[in-house]
Coordinates of C-alpha atoms (C1' of nucleotides) in Angstrom, one line a residue:
Chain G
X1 CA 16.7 3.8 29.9
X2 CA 19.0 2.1 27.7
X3 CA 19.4 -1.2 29.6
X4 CA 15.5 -1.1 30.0
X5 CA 15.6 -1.1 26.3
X6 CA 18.4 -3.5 25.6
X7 CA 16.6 -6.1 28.3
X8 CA 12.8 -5.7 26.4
X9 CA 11.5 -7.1 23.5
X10 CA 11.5 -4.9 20.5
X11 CA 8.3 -2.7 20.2
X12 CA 6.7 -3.2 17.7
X13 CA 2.2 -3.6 16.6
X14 CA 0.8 -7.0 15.6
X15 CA 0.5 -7.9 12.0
X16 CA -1.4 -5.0 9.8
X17 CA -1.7 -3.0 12.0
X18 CA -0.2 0.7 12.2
X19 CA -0.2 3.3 14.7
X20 CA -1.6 6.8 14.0
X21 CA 1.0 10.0 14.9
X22 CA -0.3 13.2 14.7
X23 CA 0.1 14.2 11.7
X24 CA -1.6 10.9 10.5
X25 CA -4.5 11.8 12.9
X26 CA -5.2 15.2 11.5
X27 CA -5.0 13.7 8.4
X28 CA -7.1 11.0 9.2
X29 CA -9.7 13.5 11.0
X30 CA -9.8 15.4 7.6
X31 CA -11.0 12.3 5.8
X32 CA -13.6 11.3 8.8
X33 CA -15.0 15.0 9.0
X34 CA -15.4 15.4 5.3
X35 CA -17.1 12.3 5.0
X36 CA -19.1 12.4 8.3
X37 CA -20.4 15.8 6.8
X38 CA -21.9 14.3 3.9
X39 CA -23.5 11.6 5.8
X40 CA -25.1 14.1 8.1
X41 CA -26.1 16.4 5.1
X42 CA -28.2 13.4 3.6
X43 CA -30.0 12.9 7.0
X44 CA -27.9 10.2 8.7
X45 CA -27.9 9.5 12.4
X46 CA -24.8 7.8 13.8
X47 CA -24.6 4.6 15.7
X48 CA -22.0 2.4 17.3
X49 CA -21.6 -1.9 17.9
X50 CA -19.2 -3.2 20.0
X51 CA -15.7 -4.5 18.2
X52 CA -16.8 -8.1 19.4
X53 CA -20.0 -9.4 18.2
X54 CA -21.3 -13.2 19.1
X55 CA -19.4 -15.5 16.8
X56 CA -22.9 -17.0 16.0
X57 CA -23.6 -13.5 14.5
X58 CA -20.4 -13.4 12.1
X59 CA -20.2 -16.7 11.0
X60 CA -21.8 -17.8 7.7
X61 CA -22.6 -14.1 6.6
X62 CA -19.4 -13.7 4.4
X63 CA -18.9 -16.7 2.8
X64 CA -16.6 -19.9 3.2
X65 CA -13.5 -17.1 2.4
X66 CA -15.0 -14.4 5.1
X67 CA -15.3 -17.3 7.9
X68 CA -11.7 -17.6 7.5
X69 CA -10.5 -14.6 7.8
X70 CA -12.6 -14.1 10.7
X71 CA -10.3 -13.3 14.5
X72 CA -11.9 -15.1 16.7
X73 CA -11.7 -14.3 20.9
X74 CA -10.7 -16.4 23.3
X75 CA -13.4 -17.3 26.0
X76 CA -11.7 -15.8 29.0
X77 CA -10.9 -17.6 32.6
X78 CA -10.4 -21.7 31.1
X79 CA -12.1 -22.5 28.1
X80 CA -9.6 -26.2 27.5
X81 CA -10.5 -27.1 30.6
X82 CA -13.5 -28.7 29.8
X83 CA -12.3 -30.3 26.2
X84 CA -12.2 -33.6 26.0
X85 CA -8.8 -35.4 24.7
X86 CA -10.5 -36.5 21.4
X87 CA -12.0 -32.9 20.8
X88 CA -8.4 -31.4 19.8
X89 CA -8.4 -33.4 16.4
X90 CA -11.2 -31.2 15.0
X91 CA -9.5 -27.8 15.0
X92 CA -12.6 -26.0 13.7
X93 CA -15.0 -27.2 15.8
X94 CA -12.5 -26.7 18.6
X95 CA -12.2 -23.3 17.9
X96 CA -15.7 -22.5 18.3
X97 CA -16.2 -24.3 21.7
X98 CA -13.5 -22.6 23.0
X99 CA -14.4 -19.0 20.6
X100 CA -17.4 -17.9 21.8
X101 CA -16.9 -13.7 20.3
X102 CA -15.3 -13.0 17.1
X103 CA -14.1 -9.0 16.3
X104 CA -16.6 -7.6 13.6
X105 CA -15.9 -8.5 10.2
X106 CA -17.9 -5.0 8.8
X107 CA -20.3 -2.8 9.9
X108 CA -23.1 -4.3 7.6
X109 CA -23.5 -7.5 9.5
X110 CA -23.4 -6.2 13.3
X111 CA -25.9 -3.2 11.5
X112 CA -29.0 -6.1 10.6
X113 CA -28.2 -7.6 14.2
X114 CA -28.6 -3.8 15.4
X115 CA -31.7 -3.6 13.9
X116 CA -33.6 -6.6 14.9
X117 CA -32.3 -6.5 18.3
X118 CA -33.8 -2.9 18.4
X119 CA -36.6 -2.5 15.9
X120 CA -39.6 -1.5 18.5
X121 CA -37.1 1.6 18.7
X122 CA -36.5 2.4 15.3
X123 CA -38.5 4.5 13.1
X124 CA -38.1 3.0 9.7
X125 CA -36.6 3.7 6.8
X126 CA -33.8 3.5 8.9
X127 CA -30.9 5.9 7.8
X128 CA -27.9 5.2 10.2
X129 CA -24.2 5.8 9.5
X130 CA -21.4 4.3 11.5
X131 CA -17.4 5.1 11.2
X132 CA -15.5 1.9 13.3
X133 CA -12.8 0.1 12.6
X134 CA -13.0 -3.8 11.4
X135 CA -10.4 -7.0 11.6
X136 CA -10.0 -9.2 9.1
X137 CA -7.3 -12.1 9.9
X138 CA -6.4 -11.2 5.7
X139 CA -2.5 -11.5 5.2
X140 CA -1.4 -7.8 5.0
X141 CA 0.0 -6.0 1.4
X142 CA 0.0 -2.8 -0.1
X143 CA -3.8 -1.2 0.6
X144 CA -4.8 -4.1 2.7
X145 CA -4.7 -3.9 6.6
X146 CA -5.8 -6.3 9.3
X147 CA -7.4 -3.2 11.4
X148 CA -9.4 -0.7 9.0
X149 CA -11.8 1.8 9.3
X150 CA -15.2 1.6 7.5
X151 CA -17.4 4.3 7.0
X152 CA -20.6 3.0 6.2
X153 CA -24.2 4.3 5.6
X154 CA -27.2 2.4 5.2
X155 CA -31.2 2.6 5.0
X156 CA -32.9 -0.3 6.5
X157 CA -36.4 -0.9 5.4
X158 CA -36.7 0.6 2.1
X159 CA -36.8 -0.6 -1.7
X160 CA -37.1 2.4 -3.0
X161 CA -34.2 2.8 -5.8
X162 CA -33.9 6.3 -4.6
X163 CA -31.7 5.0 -1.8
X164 CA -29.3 3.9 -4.2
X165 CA -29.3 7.0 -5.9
X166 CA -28.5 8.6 -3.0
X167 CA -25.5 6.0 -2.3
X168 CA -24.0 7.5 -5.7
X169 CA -24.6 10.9 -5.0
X170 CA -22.8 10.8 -1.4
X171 CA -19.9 8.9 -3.3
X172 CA -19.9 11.7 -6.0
X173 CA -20.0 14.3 -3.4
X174 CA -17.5 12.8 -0.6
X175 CA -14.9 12.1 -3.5
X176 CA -15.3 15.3 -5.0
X177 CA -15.0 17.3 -1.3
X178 CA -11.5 15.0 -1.2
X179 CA -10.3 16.1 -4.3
X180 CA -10.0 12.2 -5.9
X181 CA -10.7 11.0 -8.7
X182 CA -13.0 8.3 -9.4
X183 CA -14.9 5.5 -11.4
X184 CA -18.1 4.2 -9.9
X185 CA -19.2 0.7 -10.9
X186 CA -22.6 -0.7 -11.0
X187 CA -24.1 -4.4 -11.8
X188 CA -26.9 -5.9 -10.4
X189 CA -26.8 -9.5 -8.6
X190 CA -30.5 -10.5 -10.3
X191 CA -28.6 -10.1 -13.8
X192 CA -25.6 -11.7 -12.4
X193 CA -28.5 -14.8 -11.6
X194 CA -29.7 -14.5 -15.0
X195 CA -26.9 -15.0 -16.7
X196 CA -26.0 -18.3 -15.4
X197 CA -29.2 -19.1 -15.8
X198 CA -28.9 -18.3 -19.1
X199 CA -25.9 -20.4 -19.9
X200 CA -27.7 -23.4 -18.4
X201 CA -26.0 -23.2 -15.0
X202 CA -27.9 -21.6 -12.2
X203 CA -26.0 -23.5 -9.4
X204 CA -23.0 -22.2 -10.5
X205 CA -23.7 -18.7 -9.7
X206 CA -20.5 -18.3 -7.2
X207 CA -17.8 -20.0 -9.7
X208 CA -19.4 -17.8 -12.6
X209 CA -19.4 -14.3 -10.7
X210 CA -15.8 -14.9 -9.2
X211 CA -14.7 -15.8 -12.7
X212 CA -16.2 -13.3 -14.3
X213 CA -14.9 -10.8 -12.2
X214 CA -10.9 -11.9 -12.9
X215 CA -11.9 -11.1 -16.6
X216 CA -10.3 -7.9 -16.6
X217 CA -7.0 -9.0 -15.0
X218 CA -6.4 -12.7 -16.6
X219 CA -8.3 -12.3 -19.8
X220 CA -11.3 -14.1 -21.0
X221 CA -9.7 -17.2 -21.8
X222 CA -7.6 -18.1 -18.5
X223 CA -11.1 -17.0 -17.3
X224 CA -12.8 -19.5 -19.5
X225 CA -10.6 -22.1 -18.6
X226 CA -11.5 -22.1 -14.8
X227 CA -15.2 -22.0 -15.9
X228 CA -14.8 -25.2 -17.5
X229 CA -12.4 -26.6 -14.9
X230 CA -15.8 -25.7 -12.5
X231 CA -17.9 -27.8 -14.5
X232 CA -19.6 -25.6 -16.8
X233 CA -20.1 -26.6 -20.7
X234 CA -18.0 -24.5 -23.0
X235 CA -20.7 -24.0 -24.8
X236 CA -21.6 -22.3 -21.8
X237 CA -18.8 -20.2 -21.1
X238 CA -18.8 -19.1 -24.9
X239 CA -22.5 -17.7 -24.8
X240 CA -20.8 -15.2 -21.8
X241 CA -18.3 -14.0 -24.3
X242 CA -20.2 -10.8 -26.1
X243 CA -21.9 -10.2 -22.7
X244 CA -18.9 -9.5 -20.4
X245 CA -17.1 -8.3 -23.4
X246 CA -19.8 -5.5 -24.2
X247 CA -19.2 -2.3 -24.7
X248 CA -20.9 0.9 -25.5
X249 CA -23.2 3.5 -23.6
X250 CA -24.7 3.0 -20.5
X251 CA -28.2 2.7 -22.6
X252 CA -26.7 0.5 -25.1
X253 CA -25.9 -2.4 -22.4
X254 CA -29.1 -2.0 -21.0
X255 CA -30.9 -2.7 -24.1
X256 CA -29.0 -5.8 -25.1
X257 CA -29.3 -7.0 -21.6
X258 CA -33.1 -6.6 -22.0
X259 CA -32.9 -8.7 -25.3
X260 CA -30.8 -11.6 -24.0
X261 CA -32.5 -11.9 -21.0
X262 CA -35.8 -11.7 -22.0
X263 CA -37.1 -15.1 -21.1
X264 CA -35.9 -14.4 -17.3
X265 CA -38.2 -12.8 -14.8
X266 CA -35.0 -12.2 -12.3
X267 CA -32.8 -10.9 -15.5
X268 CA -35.6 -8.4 -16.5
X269 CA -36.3 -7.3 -12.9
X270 CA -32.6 -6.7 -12.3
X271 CA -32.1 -5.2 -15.6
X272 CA -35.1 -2.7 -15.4
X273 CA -33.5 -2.0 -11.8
X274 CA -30.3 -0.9 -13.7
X275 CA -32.3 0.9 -16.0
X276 CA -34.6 2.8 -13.8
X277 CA -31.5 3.6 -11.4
X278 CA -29.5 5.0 -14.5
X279 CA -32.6 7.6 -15.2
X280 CA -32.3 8.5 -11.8
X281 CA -28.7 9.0 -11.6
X282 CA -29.1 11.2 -15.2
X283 CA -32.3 13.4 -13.1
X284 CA -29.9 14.0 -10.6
X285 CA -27.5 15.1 -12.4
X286 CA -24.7 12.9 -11.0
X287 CA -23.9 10.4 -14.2
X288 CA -20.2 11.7 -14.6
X289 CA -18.4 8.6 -14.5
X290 CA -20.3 6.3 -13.3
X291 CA -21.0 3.1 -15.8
X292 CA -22.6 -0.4 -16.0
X293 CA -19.5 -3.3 -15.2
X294 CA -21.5 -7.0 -15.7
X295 CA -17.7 -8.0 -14.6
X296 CA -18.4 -6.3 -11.0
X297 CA -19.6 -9.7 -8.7
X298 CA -18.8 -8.6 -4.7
X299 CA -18.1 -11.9 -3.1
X300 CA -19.9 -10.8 0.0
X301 CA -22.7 -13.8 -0.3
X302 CA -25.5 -11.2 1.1
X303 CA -26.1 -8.8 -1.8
X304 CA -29.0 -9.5 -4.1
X305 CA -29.7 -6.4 -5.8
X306 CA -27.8 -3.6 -6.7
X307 CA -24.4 -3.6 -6.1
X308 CA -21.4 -0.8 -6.5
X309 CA -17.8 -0.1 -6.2
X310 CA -15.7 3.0 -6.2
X311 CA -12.2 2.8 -8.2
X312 CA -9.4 5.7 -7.8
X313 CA -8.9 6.7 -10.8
X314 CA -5.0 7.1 -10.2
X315 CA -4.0 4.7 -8.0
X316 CA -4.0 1.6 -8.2
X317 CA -5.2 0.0 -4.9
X318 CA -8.1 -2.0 -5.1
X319 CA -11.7 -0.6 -4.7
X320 CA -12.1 2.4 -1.6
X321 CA -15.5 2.3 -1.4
X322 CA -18.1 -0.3 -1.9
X323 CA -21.5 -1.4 -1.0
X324 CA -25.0 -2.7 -2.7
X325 CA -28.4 -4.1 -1.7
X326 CA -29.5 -6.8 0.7
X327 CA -32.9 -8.4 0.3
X328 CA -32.7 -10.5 3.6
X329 CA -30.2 -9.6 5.5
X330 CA -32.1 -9.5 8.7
X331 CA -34.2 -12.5 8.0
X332 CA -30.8 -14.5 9.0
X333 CA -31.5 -13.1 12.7
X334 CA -35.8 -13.5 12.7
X335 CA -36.7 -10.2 11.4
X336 CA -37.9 -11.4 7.4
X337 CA -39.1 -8.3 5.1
X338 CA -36.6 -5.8 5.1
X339 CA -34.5 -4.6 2.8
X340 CA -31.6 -2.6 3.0
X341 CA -28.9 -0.9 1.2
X342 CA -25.6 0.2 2.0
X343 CA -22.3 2.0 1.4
X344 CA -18.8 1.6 2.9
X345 CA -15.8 3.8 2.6
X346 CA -12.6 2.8 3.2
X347 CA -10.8 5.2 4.9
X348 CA -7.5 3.9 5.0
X349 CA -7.0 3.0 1.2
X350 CA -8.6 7.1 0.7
X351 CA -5.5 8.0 3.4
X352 CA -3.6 6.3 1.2
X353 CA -4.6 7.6 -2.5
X354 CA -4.5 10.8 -1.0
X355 CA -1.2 10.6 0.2
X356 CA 0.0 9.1 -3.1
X357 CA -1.7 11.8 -5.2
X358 CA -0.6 14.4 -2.3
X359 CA -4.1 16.3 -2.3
X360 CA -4.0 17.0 1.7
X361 CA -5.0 19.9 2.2
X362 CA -1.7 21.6 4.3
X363 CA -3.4 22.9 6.7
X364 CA -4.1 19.7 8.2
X365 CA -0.7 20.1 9.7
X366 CA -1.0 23.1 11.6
X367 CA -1.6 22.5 15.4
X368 CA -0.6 25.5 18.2
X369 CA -0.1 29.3 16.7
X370 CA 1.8 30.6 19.3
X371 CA 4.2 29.1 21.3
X372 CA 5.3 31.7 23.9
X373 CA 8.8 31.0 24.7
X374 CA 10.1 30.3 28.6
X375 CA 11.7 32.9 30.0
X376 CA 12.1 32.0 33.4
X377 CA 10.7 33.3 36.6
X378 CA 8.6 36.2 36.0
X379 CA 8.6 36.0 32.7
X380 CA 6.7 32.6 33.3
X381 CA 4.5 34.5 35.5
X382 CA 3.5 37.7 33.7
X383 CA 2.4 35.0 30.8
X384 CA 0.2 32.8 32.2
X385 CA -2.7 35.2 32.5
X386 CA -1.9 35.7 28.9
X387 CA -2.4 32.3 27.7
X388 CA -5.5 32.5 29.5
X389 CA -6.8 35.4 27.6
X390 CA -5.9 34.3 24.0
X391 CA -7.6 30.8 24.7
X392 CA -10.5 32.9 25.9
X393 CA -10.1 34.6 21.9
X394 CA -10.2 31.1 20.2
X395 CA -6.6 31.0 19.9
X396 CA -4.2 28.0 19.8
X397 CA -1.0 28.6 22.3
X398 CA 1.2 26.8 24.5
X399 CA 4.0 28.2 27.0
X400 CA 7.5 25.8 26.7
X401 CA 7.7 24.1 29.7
X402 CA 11.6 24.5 30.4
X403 CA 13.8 27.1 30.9
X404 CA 15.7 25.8 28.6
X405 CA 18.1 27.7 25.8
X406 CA 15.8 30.0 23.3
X407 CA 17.6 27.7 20.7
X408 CA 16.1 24.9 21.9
X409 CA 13.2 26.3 22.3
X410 CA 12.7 27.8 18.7
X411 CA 13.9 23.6 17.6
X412 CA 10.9 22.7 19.0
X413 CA 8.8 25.2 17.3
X414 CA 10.0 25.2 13.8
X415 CA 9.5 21.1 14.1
X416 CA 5.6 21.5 15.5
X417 CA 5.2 23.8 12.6
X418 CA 4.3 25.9 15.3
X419 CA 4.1 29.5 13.0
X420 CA 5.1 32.0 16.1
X421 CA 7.1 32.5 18.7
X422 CA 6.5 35.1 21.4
X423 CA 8.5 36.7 24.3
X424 CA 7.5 38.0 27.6
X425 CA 11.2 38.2 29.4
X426 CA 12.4 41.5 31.9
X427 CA 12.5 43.7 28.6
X428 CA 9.2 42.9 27.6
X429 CA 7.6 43.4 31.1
X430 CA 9.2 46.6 32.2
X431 CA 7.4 48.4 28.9
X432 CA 4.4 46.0 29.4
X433 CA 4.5 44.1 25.8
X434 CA 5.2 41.2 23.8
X435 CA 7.4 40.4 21.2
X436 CA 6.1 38.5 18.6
X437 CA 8.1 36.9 16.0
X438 CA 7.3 35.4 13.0
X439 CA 9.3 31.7 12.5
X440 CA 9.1 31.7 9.1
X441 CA 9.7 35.2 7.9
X442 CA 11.9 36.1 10.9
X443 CA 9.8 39.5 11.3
X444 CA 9.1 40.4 14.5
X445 CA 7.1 43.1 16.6
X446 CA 6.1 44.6 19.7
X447 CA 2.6 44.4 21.0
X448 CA 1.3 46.5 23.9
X449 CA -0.6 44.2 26.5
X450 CA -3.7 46.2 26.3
X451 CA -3.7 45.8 22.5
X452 CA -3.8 42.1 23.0
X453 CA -7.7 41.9 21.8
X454 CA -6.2 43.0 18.4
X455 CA -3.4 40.1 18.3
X456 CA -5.1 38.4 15.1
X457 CA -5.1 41.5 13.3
X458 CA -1.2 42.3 14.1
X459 CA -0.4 39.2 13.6
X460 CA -1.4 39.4 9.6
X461 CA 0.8 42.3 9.3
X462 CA 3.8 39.8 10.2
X463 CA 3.1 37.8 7.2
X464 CA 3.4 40.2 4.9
Chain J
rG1 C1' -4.4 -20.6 2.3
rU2 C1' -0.5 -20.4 -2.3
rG3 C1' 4.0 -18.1 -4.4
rG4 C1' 8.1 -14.7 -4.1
rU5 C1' 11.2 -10.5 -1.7
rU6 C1' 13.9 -8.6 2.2
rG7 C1' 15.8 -8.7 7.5
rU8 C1' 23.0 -4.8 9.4
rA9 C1' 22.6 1.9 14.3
rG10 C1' 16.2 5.5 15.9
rC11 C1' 15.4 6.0 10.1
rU12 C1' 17.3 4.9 4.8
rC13 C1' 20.9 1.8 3.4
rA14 C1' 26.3 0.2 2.1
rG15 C1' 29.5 -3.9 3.4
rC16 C1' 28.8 -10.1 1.5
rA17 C1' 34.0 -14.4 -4.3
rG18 C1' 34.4 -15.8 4.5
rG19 C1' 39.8 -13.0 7.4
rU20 C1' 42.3 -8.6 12.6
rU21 C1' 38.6 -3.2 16.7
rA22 C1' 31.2 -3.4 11.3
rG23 C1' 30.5 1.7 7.9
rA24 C1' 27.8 6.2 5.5
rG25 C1' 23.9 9.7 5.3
rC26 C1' 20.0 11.6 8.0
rG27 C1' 18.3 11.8 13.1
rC28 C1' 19.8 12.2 18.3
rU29 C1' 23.0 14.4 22.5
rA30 C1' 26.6 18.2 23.9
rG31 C1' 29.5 22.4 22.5
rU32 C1' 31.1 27.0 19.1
rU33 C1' 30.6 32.6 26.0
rU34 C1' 22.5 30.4 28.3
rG35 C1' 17.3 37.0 24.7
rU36 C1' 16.5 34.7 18.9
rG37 C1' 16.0 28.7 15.6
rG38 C1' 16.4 26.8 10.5
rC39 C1' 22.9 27.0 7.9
rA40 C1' 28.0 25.7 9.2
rC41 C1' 31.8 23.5 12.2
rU42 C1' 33.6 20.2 16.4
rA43 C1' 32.9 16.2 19.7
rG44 C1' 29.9 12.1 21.4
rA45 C1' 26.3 8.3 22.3
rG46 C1' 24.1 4.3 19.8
rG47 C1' 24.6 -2.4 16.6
rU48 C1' 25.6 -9.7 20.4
rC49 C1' 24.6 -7.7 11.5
rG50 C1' 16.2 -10.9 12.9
rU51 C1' 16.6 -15.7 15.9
rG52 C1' 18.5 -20.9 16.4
rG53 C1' 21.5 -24.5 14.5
rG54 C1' 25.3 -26.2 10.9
rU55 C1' 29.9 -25.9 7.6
rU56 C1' 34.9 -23.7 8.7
rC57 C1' 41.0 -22.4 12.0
rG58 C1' 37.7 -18.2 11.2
rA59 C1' 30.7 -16.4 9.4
rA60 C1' 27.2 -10.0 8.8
rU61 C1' 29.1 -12.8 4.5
rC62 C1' 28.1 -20.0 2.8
rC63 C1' 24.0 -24.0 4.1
rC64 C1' 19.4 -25.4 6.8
rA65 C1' 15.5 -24.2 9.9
rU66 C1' 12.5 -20.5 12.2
rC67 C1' 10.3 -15.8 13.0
rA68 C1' 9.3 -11.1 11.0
rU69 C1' 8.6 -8.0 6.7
rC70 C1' 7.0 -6.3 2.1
rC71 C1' 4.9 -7.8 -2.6
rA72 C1' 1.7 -10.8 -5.9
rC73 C1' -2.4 -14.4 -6.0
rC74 C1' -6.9 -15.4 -3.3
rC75 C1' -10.3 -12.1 -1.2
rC76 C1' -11.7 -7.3 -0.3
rA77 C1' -12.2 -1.5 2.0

RNA sequence: GUGGUUGUAGCUCAGCAGGUUAGAGCGCUAGUUUGUGGCACUAGAGGUCGUGGGUUCGAAUCCCAUCAUCCACCCCA
């Protein structure tokens, strides 16, 4: 064993990404149940893509940024063989005669393929949700992983604002089930388009939304300063200033918005979007925290309408949930006229805030309830039918496989967090019982064989 | 892609104005008469000090490179 060890390479995963132990897991399966629930509640049907999708269907969808960052397969059996000397110099282009599969980016992008590859078999609005894990070839730091799970919802073919209520209520609700607390975001791309409009730069749109949204970090003027490095008039960048720096009610942004932007049919449209979703949002009931950001810009290049982002409000660790709405997504693969919206939860930056605000529930750890110890021989054999039995009553136990020392045995049960122990040895057989012994409180009683129906109930007087 | 941090035992780290056999705590293994654990005590295993060069009589310790790591930026979940 050792010199097997000494002579290998040190274990160890690739860059960002982790392994999952069991407590991690039951962890992890708290988050995905509790928000699998919701999704389900709201009417959600799940679906699954493959982790490699078609390069041809990644690339372009996520920006210059997004290509990047995109882990690209290997064709399998020879792909250099057929590359031509000269072909090496262009490592990009290389790269995608060789590449012909990339590992999925997010679950919104492989969704639209989804969709037009199989729309004479979808009944439309399409609700689906969809919990997979995603690659990005990102370098790796506190909240950011190169493997990560999504868990996404989206309804394809509908512009109904409705959906996006719903997208806030789900986040309210989910968050709420987890116990974490949270800001929701919301800005609106048409308002975004406006606005450089509105300064006299519409082709600008990318440099003004990415600056914008450092505003809150660097400040306006370092802001400012990149603006004009961009190419955009300071004149220009001043008329921003009391936008991004307003403040006030929901309401009150709305209505300055609608003054500003009253020469702009997109600005209007995407304000009265805001406004009608905030009325909706008050109906339901669900306004608590959630507010207008103009400094909110997603970089994902797809979004045109709506768009949202989900902030812990105790830790600090980037955003763990975000989403908004796609005019055209599946236009891009010959299916024009749909619109969608769409949610994504991070999983593993909620693992994370939970752990850091230490809101698992503690009964995530619990795994077997009884571990009956091994007692040798006929001990061994006068349990077995009763392992049987309890499994029959919905009840978690395990027999040690050794013979080995009770000590030993006991080790291994107070490190599972296993909560009893139990006993079927000569003593126990000859008066046909089972000791039962509480690890925790060290109480410990008999129980007669034929009694064994009323285990749960004896097992509550232990705990007293 | 840019900048910085740190790499010593399974884990967390100490050692570092260069000097004989590299340490601690935790963990692990065995034992303190194998039908009762968590405590305590005893003993033990385990490291080519990330890797490769260089400086030096001598390097875990100084220099260079390289890889890995974590953090920040970028971007995002």
């Amino acid at each position: 064993m050792t010199t097997i060890l000494k002579m290998s390479y040190k274990a160890s995963t690739p860059k960002g990404t982790r392994d999952f132990g069991p407590i991690e897991m039951a962890r992890r399966d708290y988050i995905f149940n509790t928000i699998r629930d919701s999704f389900k509640l709201y009417g959600y049907s799940p679906i699954e893509t493959p982790a490699m999708e078609n390069l041809s269907t990644l690339l372009g969808k996520y920006g210059e940024e997004g290509d990047r960052l995109l882990f690209k397969v290997l064709n399998s059996g020879e792909p250099f063989s057929k590359i031509a000397p000269e072909e090496l110099e262009d490592s990009n282009a290389l790269s995608l005669r060789v590449c012909e599969k990339g590992l999925r980016y997010d679950l919104t992008v492989p969704l639209a393929r989804f969709v037009v590859q199989h729309r004479n078999n979808i009944t439309f609005p399409f609700k689906r949700y969809q919990i997979q894990p995603v690659w990005r070839a990102d370098r790796p730091q506190k909240g950011r992983y190169r493997e990560f799970y999504q868990c996404d919802i989206d309804v394809i073919g509908s512009d109904s604002l409705l959906n996006e209520l719903e997208m806030v209520q789900i986040a309210q609700e989910i968050f709420k089930k987890l116990g974490v607390a949270i800001t929701i975001k919301i800005n609106n791309r048409k308002v975004l388009v406006a606005l450089s409009q509105y300064i006299g730069h519409p082709d600008k749109l990318i440099a003004i939304t990415t600056a914008i949204d450092k505003i809150e970090k660097v400040g306006f003027n370092n802001a400012k300063s990149e603006l004009v490095a961009a190419g955009i008039s300071e004149e220009g960048v001043e008329m921003l200033r009391p936008i991004l720096s307003l403040s006030g009610s929901n309401t009150q942004k709305i209505a300055f918005l609608k003054e500003i932007l009253s020469s702009s049919t997109v600005g209007l449209e995407g304000v009265s979007e805001l406004e009608e979703l905030f009325n909706l949002i008050e109906s339901a009931g669900v306004g608590e925290s959630v507010e207008i950001d103009l400094s909110l810009a997603r970089g994902l290049n797809y979004y045109t309408g709506a768009i949202f982002e989900v902030k812990a409000a105790q830790v600090e660790i980037g955003s763990i949930c975000g989403g908004g709405r796609y005019d055209n997504l599946t236009g891009i693969f010959g299916l024009p006229g749909l619109s969608g919206v769409g949610i994504s939860f991070g999983a593993d930056r909620i693992y994370d805030v939970l752990l850091a605000t230490n809101t698992f529930p503690p009964a995530t750890n619990l795994s077997t309830q009884i571990l009956f110890a091994n007692m040798g021989g006929e001990g061994v054999q006068a349990t077995l039918p009763l392992l049987s039995k309890l499994r029959s009553m919905d009840i978690t136990v395990e027999l040690f496989p050794n013979n080995d020392r009770l000590r030993k045995q006991f080790d291994y049960a107070s490190k599972r967090a296993i909560p009893y122990i139990a006993f079927v040895g000569s003593r126990e057989i000859e008066d046909g019982e089972i000791s039962l012994k509480n690890l925790k409180t060290g109480s410990e009683i008999k129980l007669p064989i034929e009694e064994l129906d009323s285990i749960k109930e004896k097992i509550e007087l232990l705990n007293l």
